[in-house]
């Protein structure tokens, strides 16, 4: 197949591109190269590349020409950034998804929307199932829910061959150092503070990026039209994750700082993945193996993350954390 992968220079997207190329597919990457997109993530990987915005129909038409399917990874994805300003989230996650849907509808090709467990909002106990109501808490998760609902409407109204995957918190190599794991690992390696929001007892499911990509690939190849597929991980609270990072980096435990909580912070996510498991999906990496490997990768690849931390992310970091860490 010839597959359009939007956001293919980002964290999960770039792993997915490598996976498809390894499987013998032809890949066209469309990526706007915002702060978190990095062409180096695809170094040595055979693909066609178009730089541009999924919210621009002309760009999408050029990139998608001749493709048999589109997998949409392109998104603004960081909750804390969405709290500072949601405009770009609406443009990319809502309007961009609409533009891709319009293209897929007229070209009559499959569209896989890569979504998130965050659209369900927090769940006190039990696990979210695909038909549960959407109760997004942050501007980010509301923008992703907007994308999901459009996909379902296009399936129902136009008979589009669309489907959705909803993955848990993903981690692994090449993740931009703003999300919990890469931020704390790189801060620990640099002897900088680890800013834990509130009591740190919020719970997330952690999913290795390769297992997440396997889930999306399975949905692409074998999922049913209109299907929604949860892909969960291993549940930990943030302090447990932080503790393991301290142990693996050998950093001083006094680097941990409890800081002002995130507004609207979801306490817990948990997914029921039985629908995807019925298609044959199984996680292959335990959290323990995955975190050991990931910490080792960041230790070895300072060449990858140091330029990021001294550039764009430094400004963001100050805006997000300076007052919290001073308080
Ligand atoms: P994050 O990686 O931003 O993912 P999400 O908000 O999409 O789940 O955050 C994971 C958890 O870690 C979440 O409960 C917020 C918490 N967190 C901190 O305590 N401190 C931080 O600096 C960050 C980035 C996250």
PDB file of N, CA and C and ligand atoms in Angstrom, residues 77-80 118 140 169 178-181 183-184 195-197 202-204 206 238 262 265-266 269 321, ligand 1:
ATOM      1  N   UNK A  77      -0.530  18.021  21.030  1.00  0.00           N
ATOM      2  CA  UNK A  77      -0.831  16.909  21.940  1.00  0.00           C
ATOM      3  C   UNK A  77      -0.499  17.138  23.405  1.00  0.00           C
ATOM      4  N   UNK A  78      -0.003  18.320  23.758  1.00  0.00           N
ATOM      5  CA  UNK A  78       0.415  18.456  25.156  1.00  0.00           C
ATOM      6  C   UNK A  78      -0.603  19.260  25.973  1.00  0.00           C
ATOM      7  N   UNK A  79      -1.160  18.601  26.984  1.00  0.00           N
ATOM      8  CA  UNK A  79      -2.223  19.200  27.806  1.00  0.00           C
ATOM      9  C   UNK A  79      -1.795  20.561  28.361  1.00  0.00           C
ATOM     10  N   UNK A  80      -0.584  20.636  28.919  1.00  0.00           N
ATOM     11  CA  UNK A  80      -0.181  21.887  29.564  1.00  0.00           C
ATOM     12  C   UNK A  80      -0.081  23.037  28.560  1.00  0.00           C
ATOM     13  N   UNK A 118      -7.586  10.146  26.706  1.00  0.00           N
ATOM     14  CA  UNK A 118      -7.999  11.353  27.436  1.00  0.00           C
ATOM     15  C   UNK A 118      -9.385  11.829  27.051  1.00  0.00           C
ATOM     16  N   UNK A 140      -6.961  20.328  25.185  1.00  0.00           N
ATOM     17  CA  UNK A 140      -6.371  19.298  24.312  1.00  0.00           C
ATOM     18  C   UNK A 140      -7.340  18.142  24.082  1.00  0.00           C
ATOM     19  N   UNK A 169      -1.104   6.634  27.615  1.00  0.00           N
ATOM     20  CA  UNK A 169       0.121   7.456  27.652  1.00  0.00           C
ATOM     21  C   UNK A 169       1.275   6.670  27.051  1.00  0.00           C
ATOM     22  N   UNK A 178       8.807  17.168  26.911  1.00  0.00           N
ATOM     23  CA  UNK A 178       7.813  17.994  27.617  1.00  0.00           C
ATOM     24  C   UNK A 178       6.831  17.097  28.376  1.00  0.00           C
ATOM     25  N   UNK A 179       6.614  15.861  27.873  1.00  0.00           N
ATOM     26  CA  UNK A 179       5.724  14.925  28.562  1.00  0.00           C
ATOM     27  C   UNK A 179       6.465  14.346  29.768  1.00  0.00           C
ATOM     28  N   UNK A 180       5.704  13.743  30.678  1.00  0.00           N
ATOM     29  CA  UNK A 180       6.266  13.346  31.978  1.00  0.00           C
ATOM     30  C   UNK A 180       7.584  12.563  31.857  1.00  0.00           C
ATOM     31  N   UNK A 181       7.560  11.440  31.126  1.00  0.00           N
ATOM     32  CA  UNK A 181       8.741  10.563  31.171  1.00  0.00           C
ATOM     33  C   UNK A 181       9.981  11.218  30.547  1.00  0.00           C
ATOM     34  N   UNK A 183      10.627  14.333  30.037  1.00  0.00           N
ATOM     35  CA  UNK A 183      11.011  15.538  30.787  1.00  0.00           C
ATOM     36  C   UNK A 183      11.752  15.149  32.061  1.00  0.00           C
ATOM     37  N   UNK A 184      11.205  14.187  32.795  1.00  0.00           N
ATOM     38  CA  UNK A 184      11.819  13.819  34.070  1.00  0.00           C
ATOM     39  C   UNK A 184      13.147  13.080  33.846  1.00  0.00           C
ATOM     40  N   UNK A 195       9.385  18.397  38.576  1.00  0.00           N
ATOM     41  CA  UNK A 195       8.181  19.058  39.100  1.00  0.00           C
ATOM     42  C   UNK A 195       6.943  18.158  39.061  1.00  0.00           C
ATOM     43  N   UNK A 196       6.632  17.535  40.187  1.00  0.00           N
ATOM     44  CA  UNK A 196       5.465  16.645  40.296  1.00  0.00           C
ATOM     45  C   UNK A 196       4.234  17.501  40.608  1.00  0.00           C
ATOM     46  N   UNK A 197       3.207  17.378  39.778  1.00  0.00           N
ATOM     47  CA  UNK A 197       1.993  18.170  39.999  1.00  0.00           C
ATOM     48  C   UNK A 197       1.187  17.606  41.164  1.00  0.00           C
ATOM     49  N   UNK A 202      -1.774  10.805  40.745  1.00  0.00           N
ATOM     50  CA  UNK A 202      -2.577  10.615  39.532  1.00  0.00           C
ATOM     51  C   UNK A 202      -2.083   9.352  38.829  1.00  0.00           C
ATOM     52  N   UNK A 203      -3.009   8.640  38.236  1.00  0.00           N
ATOM     53  CA  UNK A 203      -2.659   7.350  37.634  1.00  0.00           C
ATOM     54  C   UNK A 203      -2.830   7.386  36.123  1.00  0.00           C
ATOM     55  N   UNK A 204      -1.875   6.810  35.433  1.00  0.00           N
ATOM     56  CA  UNK A 204      -1.913   6.704  33.970  1.00  0.00           C
ATOM     57  C   UNK A 204      -1.560   5.278  33.584  1.00  0.00           C
ATOM     58  N   UNK A 206       0.707   3.224  30.990  1.00  0.00           N
ATOM     59  CA  UNK A 206       1.908   3.494  30.197  1.00  0.00           C
ATOM     60  C   UNK A 206       2.075   2.426  29.136  1.00  0.00           C
ATOM     61  N   UNK A 238       2.040   8.618  39.241  1.00  0.00           N
ATOM     62  CA  UNK A 238       3.178   9.434  38.784  1.00  0.00           C
ATOM     63  C   UNK A 238       4.375   9.334  39.722  1.00  0.00           C
ATOM     64  N   UNK A 262      -1.875  20.891  37.987  1.00  0.00           N
ATOM     65  CA  UNK A 262      -2.427  21.285  36.679  1.00  0.00           C
ATOM     66  C   UNK A 262      -3.931  21.561  36.846  1.00  0.00           C
ATOM     67  N   UNK A 265      -6.874  18.737  36.251  1.00  0.00           N
ATOM     68  CA  UNK A 265      -6.049  17.522  36.132  1.00  0.00           C
ATOM     69  C   UNK A 265      -6.874  16.244  36.311  1.00  0.00           C
ATOM     70  N   UNK A 266      -6.871  15.385  35.309  1.00  0.00           N
ATOM     71  CA  UNK A 266      -7.553  14.091  35.420  1.00  0.00           C
ATOM     72  C   UNK A 266      -6.782  13.190  36.377  1.00  0.00           C
ATOM     73  N   UNK A 269      -6.706   7.509  34.202  1.00  0.00           N
ATOM     74  CA  UNK A 269      -7.234   6.934  32.962  1.00  0.00           C
ATOM     75  C   UNK A 269      -6.999   5.434  33.013  1.00  0.00           C
ATOM     76  N   UNK A 321       6.936  26.407  34.184  1.00  0.00           N
ATOM     77  CA  UNK A 321       7.431  25.912  35.474  1.00  0.00           C
ATOM     78  C   UNK A 321       8.104  26.943  36.376  1.00  0.00           C
TER      79      UNK A 321
HETATM   80  P1  LIG B   1       1.759  14.048  30.526  1.00  0.00           P
HETATM   81  O1  LIG B   1       2.991  13.329  30.142  1.00  0.00           O
HETATM   82  O2  LIG B   1       1.668  15.521  30.248  1.00  0.00           O
HETATM   83  O3  LIG B   1       0.549  13.272  29.863  1.00  0.00           O
HETATM   84  P2  LIG B   1      -1.057  13.442  30.083  1.00  0.00           P
HETATM   85  O4  LIG B   1      -1.327  14.703  30.781  1.00  0.00           O
HETATM   86  O5  LIG B   1      -1.494  13.479  28.684  1.00  0.00           O
HETATM   87  O6  LIG B   1      -1.471  12.222  30.834  1.00  0.00           O
HETATM   88  O7  LIG B   1       1.511  13.838  32.067  1.00  0.00           O
HETATM   89  C1  LIG B   1       1.433  12.555  32.636  1.00  0.00           C
HETATM   90  C2  LIG B   1       1.133  12.725  34.101  1.00  0.00           C
HETATM   91  O8  LIG B   1       2.244  13.346  34.730  1.00  0.00           O
HETATM   92  C3  LIG B   1      -0.060  13.624  34.380  1.00  0.00           C
HETATM   93  O9  LIG B   1      -0.762  13.145  35.523  1.00  0.00           O
HETATM   94  C4  LIG B   1       0.564  14.962  34.686  1.00  0.00           C
HETATM   95  C5  LIG B   1       1.869  14.580  35.369  1.00  0.00           C
HETATM   96  N1  LIG B   1       2.976  15.550  35.176  1.00  0.00           N
HETATM   97  C6  LIG B   1       3.632  16.070  36.293  1.00  0.00           C
HETATM   98  O10 LIG B   1       3.313  15.747  37.453  1.00  0.00           O
HETATM   99  N2  LIG B   1       4.637  16.981  36.089  1.00  0.00           N
HETATM  100  C7  LIG B   1       5.005  17.376  34.837  1.00  0.00           C
HETATM  101  O11 LIG B   1       5.907  18.222  34.717  1.00  0.00           O
HETATM  102  C8  LIG B   1       4.339  16.811  33.703  1.00  0.00           C
HETATM  103  C9  LIG B   1       4.714  17.211  32.297  1.00  0.00           C
HETATM  104  C10 LIG B   1       3.323  15.886  33.925  1.00  0.00           C
END
